[in-house]
């Protein structure tokens, strides 16, 4: 990179672009410009690693063309400390500069499109990631929802019974607009347990990416905590839908109650989506004990995921240093260490 431009943020600013950066790896989270700049300068670890990578969506528009949005989907490796690889980021930008120069919002020629597609750091988001992002963007731009919104809203509100033709994007549009549609939010809170499993699962996948109104959050917590509900898939969907609320006190309390009795699926959801609810020493200690009781492959994957998260890593290391982990946990960790070294 040049002496004057050393980060992706600086490159976008030099191109006269207003931009937003989102993490897509675990759930949809916007990274504010200051945080992203610190990540790019390796002043803090990437907060939401997924398989030792950062999965990013960069939304930008030229300041003189505010009606035209552009999206880049980027996957960059992280080092062993969880810091963004500056070399990979620079390599990504070299591809972009080579193809576009500084005209990042100009119309592309066929040759430029071909060059950009050869960039090794591009990635294709899942349908769920793309739907969540487009729903969020539409709300922030005050744009109309997709053509699937009306049918999804009618079904979720209990106004129609046909559900097989409901589009995924419609569910995400509903999830992104719950604060604007209190009646819809209340209906979901009342009807969540009654939705067909196929709809409920996709709805949970949509809700996990958006901020939930308090009434809906409390209803989902009650579903997970209700001992009379014996359907594990229903409870798992309700838990997953709470991802954006993981730091709320009621969800922290729920996690403390849930961990000692959680099955492998619930334990996976907790670390993958609600890890902030594990950021308490006793809860995390119990969590590591519970995953140590699973088969070796699952333990290895879940423990490595937990220790990769900057919010949890210091707590894990503290538990190890203080000798507070259970015998089962220590045995599983010793086996993992031996496997890594062999």
Short mmCIF file of C-alpha atoms in Angstrom, two decimals, residues 69-282:
data_model
loop_
_atom_site.label_atom_id
_atom_site.label_comp_id
_atom_site.label_asym_id
_atom_site.label_seq_id
_atom_site.Cartn_x
_atom_site.Cartn_y
_atom_site.Cartn_z
CA UNK A 69 -25.04 1.24 -2.87
CA UNK A 70 -22.14 -1.14 -3.38
CA UNK A 71 -21.31 -4.27 -1.40
CA UNK A 72 -18.05 -6.14 -0.95
CA UNK A 73 -18.00 -9.50 0.82
CA UNK A 74 -14.54 -10.17 2.22
CA UNK A 75 -13.03 -13.03 4.21
CA UNK A 76 -9.66 -12.33 5.82
CA UNK A 77 -7.55 -14.67 7.97
CA UNK A 78 -6.70 -13.97 11.60
CA UNK A 79 -3.40 -14.83 13.27
CA UNK A 80 -2.95 -16.93 16.40
CA UNK A 81 -3.64 -13.86 18.56
CA UNK A 82 -6.92 -13.18 16.78
CA UNK A 83 -5.52 -10.12 14.99
CA UNK A 84 -6.46 -9.36 11.41
CA UNK A 85 -3.77 -10.36 8.94
CA UNK A 86 -2.44 -7.05 7.61
CA UNK A 87 -0.65 -8.89 4.80
CA UNK A 88 -3.90 -10.48 3.62
CA UNK A 89 -5.74 -7.16 3.87
CA UNK A 90 -3.02 -5.44 1.83
CA UNK A 91 -3.11 -8.25 -0.73
CA UNK A 92 -6.88 -7.82 -1.03
CA UNK A 93 -6.50 -4.10 -1.62
CA UNK A 94 -3.80 -4.68 -4.23
CA UNK A 95 -6.32 -6.70 -6.24
CA UNK A 96 -8.92 -3.95 -5.90
CA UNK A 97 -6.53 -1.11 -6.80
CA UNK A 98 -5.19 -3.09 -9.75
CA UNK A 99 -8.71 -3.60 -11.08
CA UNK A 100 -10.36 -0.31 -10.18
CA UNK A 101 -7.73 2.27 -9.35
CA UNK A 102 -9.37 4.89 -7.14
CA UNK A 103 -12.68 4.85 -9.07
CA UNK A 104 -14.32 2.34 -6.74
CA UNK A 105 -17.90 3.24 -7.71
CA UNK A 106 -17.40 3.56 -11.46
CA UNK A 107 -19.10 1.21 -13.92
CA UNK A 108 -17.04 -1.94 -14.42
CA UNK A 109 -15.76 -3.27 -17.71
CA UNK A 110 -15.86 -6.99 -18.40
CA UNK A 111 -12.12 -7.17 -17.79
CA UNK A 112 -12.42 -5.38 -14.43
CA UNK A 113 -15.16 -7.76 -13.31
CA UNK A 114 -12.96 -10.69 -14.28
CA UNK A 115 -10.04 -9.26 -12.29
CA UNK A 116 -12.17 -8.66 -9.21
CA UNK A 117 -13.55 -12.20 -9.25
CA UNK A 118 -9.99 -13.54 -9.05
CA UNK A 119 -9.50 -11.87 -5.67
CA UNK A 120 -8.79 -14.77 -3.26
CA UNK A 121 -10.36 -12.97 -0.31
CA UNK A 122 -13.86 -12.69 -1.74
CA UNK A 123 -16.46 -14.99 -0.28
CA UNK A 124 -20.05 -15.87 -1.02
CA UNK A 125 -22.34 -15.29 1.98
CA UNK A 126 -25.02 -17.81 2.81
CA UNK A 127 -28.62 -17.09 1.88
CA UNK A 128 -29.36 -16.33 5.54
CA UNK A 129 -26.45 -13.89 5.84
CA UNK A 130 -27.45 -12.12 2.64
CA UNK A 131 -31.14 -11.94 3.62
CA UNK A 132 -30.32 -10.52 7.07
CA UNK A 133 -28.01 -7.90 5.62
CA UNK A 134 -30.43 -6.80 2.89
CA UNK A 135 -33.23 -6.51 5.47
CA UNK A 136 -31.02 -4.35 7.72
CA UNK A 137 -29.93 -2.15 4.82
CA UNK A 138 -33.51 -1.64 3.64
CA UNK A 139 -34.56 -0.47 7.10
CA UNK A 140 -31.59 1.88 7.49
CA UNK A 141 -32.19 3.33 4.00
CA UNK A 142 -35.94 3.63 4.71
CA UNK A 143 -36.59 1.51 1.66
CA UNK A 144 -39.57 -0.75 1.09
CA UNK A 145 -39.27 -4.39 2.16
CA UNK A 146 -39.16 -7.22 -0.37
CA UNK A 147 -42.20 -8.57 -2.18
CA UNK A 148 -42.22 -11.47 0.31
CA UNK A 149 -42.86 -9.24 3.33
CA UNK A 150 -46.67 -9.07 3.22
CA UNK A 151 -47.19 -12.85 3.16
CA UNK A 152 -44.62 -13.38 5.92
CA UNK A 153 -46.17 -10.69 8.11
CA UNK A 154 -49.67 -12.09 7.57
CA UNK A 155 -48.62 -15.62 8.51
CA UNK A 156 -46.57 -14.62 11.54
CA UNK A 157 -49.46 -12.47 12.76
CA UNK A 158 -51.86 -15.42 12.53
CA UNK A 159 -53.86 -13.85 9.71
CA UNK A 160 -53.25 -16.66 7.23
CA UNK A 161 -52.47 -20.36 7.56
CA UNK A 162 -50.63 -21.10 4.31
CA UNK A 163 -46.90 -21.03 4.91
CA UNK A 164 -45.15 -23.17 2.31
CA UNK A 165 -44.66 -20.27 -0.09
CA UNK A 166 -43.29 -17.81 2.47
CA UNK A 167 -39.96 -16.45 1.26
CA UNK A 168 -36.92 -16.38 3.52
CA UNK A 169 -36.38 -12.71 2.71
CA UNK A 170 -39.88 -11.94 3.96
CA UNK A 171 -39.06 -13.43 7.37
CA UNK A 172 -35.88 -11.38 7.56
CA UNK A 173 -37.74 -8.23 6.55
CA UNK A 174 -40.19 -8.88 9.40
CA UNK A 175 -37.39 -9.50 11.90
CA UNK A 176 -35.65 -6.27 10.93
CA UNK A 177 -38.82 -4.21 11.41
CA UNK A 178 -40.08 -5.49 14.76
CA UNK A 179 -39.39 -2.23 16.59
CA UNK A 180 -41.53 -0.45 14.00
CA UNK A 181 -44.26 -3.11 14.14
CA UNK A 182 -45.11 -3.74 17.82
CA UNK A 183 -48.22 -5.75 16.92
CA UNK A 184 -46.16 -8.15 14.82
CA UNK A 185 -43.58 -8.48 17.59
CA UNK A 186 -46.34 -9.26 20.10
CA UNK A 187 -47.85 -11.84 17.74
CA UNK A 188 -44.52 -13.63 17.35
CA UNK A 189 -44.12 -13.65 21.13
CA UNK A 190 -47.54 -15.27 21.48
CA UNK A 191 -47.36 -17.68 18.54
CA UNK A 192 -43.70 -18.76 18.41
CA UNK A 193 -44.41 -22.19 19.89
CA UNK A 194 -47.27 -22.76 17.43
CA UNK A 195 -45.46 -22.09 14.17
CA UNK A 196 -44.61 -25.09 11.96
CA UNK A 197 -41.08 -26.26 12.70
CA UNK A 198 -39.82 -25.32 9.23
CA UNK A 199 -41.05 -21.73 9.59
CA UNK A 200 -39.93 -21.45 13.21
CA UNK A 201 -36.41 -22.55 12.36
CA UNK A 202 -36.03 -19.98 9.59
CA UNK A 203 -37.65 -17.31 11.77
CA UNK A 204 -35.14 -18.04 14.54
CA UNK A 205 -32.33 -17.70 12.01
CA UNK A 206 -33.74 -14.30 11.05
CA UNK A 207 -34.32 -13.07 14.61
CA UNK A 208 -30.78 -13.87 15.71
CA UNK A 209 -29.45 -11.14 13.41
CA UNK A 210 -31.69 -8.33 14.68
CA UNK A 211 -32.29 -6.46 17.93
CA UNK A 212 -35.41 -7.80 19.65
CA UNK A 213 -38.12 -5.83 21.48
CA UNK A 214 -38.24 -6.57 25.21
CA UNK A 215 -41.56 -8.44 25.15
CA UNK A 216 -40.37 -10.85 22.47
CA UNK A 217 -37.04 -11.36 24.27
CA UNK A 218 -38.84 -12.19 27.50
CA UNK A 219 -41.21 -14.60 25.72
CA UNK A 220 -38.30 -16.49 24.16
CA UNK A 221 -36.48 -16.69 27.50
CA UNK A 222 -39.64 -18.13 29.05
CA UNK A 223 -39.87 -20.78 26.33
CA UNK A 224 -36.30 -21.97 26.90
CA UNK A 225 -36.75 -21.94 30.69
CA UNK A 226 -40.13 -23.73 30.68
CA UNK A 227 -39.57 -27.27 31.96
CA UNK A 228 -42.99 -28.34 30.67
CA UNK A 229 -41.82 -27.79 27.09
CA UNK A 230 -40.04 -30.98 26.10
CA UNK A 231 -39.41 -30.36 22.39
CA UNK A 232 -35.62 -29.81 22.15
CA UNK A 233 -35.84 -28.30 18.65
CA UNK A 234 -38.34 -25.68 19.85
CA UNK A 235 -36.11 -24.70 22.75
CA UNK A 236 -33.06 -24.61 20.53
CA UNK A 237 -34.79 -22.29 18.05
CA UNK A 238 -35.93 -19.99 20.87
CA UNK A 239 -32.40 -19.88 22.27
CA UNK A 240 -30.88 -19.16 18.87
CA UNK A 241 -33.34 -16.32 18.33
CA UNK A 242 -31.96 -14.66 21.48
CA UNK A 243 -28.47 -14.17 20.02
CA UNK A 244 -28.69 -10.37 19.93
CA UNK A 245 -29.76 -10.33 23.61
CA UNK A 246 -26.87 -12.43 24.93
CA UNK A 247 -25.62 -9.68 27.24
CA UNK A 248 -29.00 -8.98 28.82
CA UNK A 249 -29.34 -10.01 32.46
CA UNK A 250 -32.26 -12.37 31.85
CA UNK A 251 -30.33 -14.22 29.15
CA UNK A 252 -27.23 -14.43 31.38
CA UNK A 253 -29.40 -15.97 34.09
CA UNK A 254 -30.90 -18.36 31.57
CA UNK A 255 -27.45 -19.48 30.45
CA UNK A 256 -26.41 -20.21 34.03
CA UNK A 257 -29.49 -22.39 34.46
CA UNK A 258 -29.21 -24.02 31.06
CA UNK A 259 -25.55 -25.03 30.83
CA UNK A 260 -25.57 -27.87 33.42
CA UNK A 261 -28.38 -29.67 31.58
CA UNK A 262 -27.79 -28.60 27.99
CA UNK A 263 -27.34 -31.18 25.23
CA UNK A 264 -24.69 -30.94 22.52
CA UNK A 265 -26.89 -28.85 20.22
CA UNK A 266 -27.70 -26.31 22.92
CA UNK A 267 -24.06 -26.11 23.97
CA UNK A 268 -23.13 -25.41 20.35
CA UNK A 269 -25.71 -22.64 20.05
CA UNK A 270 -24.44 -21.05 23.26
CA UNK A 271 -20.84 -20.76 22.09
CA UNK A 272 -21.61 -19.98 18.45
CA UNK A 273 -24.35 -17.39 19.00
CA UNK A 274 -24.68 -16.44 22.68
CA UNK A 275 -21.11 -16.54 23.91
CA UNK A 276 -21.41 -13.22 25.81
CA UNK A 277 -23.79 -15.07 28.15
CA UNK A 278 -20.85 -17.36 29.03
CA UNK A 279 -18.59 -14.47 30.05
CA UNK A 280 -18.89 -15.19 33.76
CA UNK A 281 -16.37 -17.40 35.52
CA UNK A 282 -18.70 -20.00 37.06
#
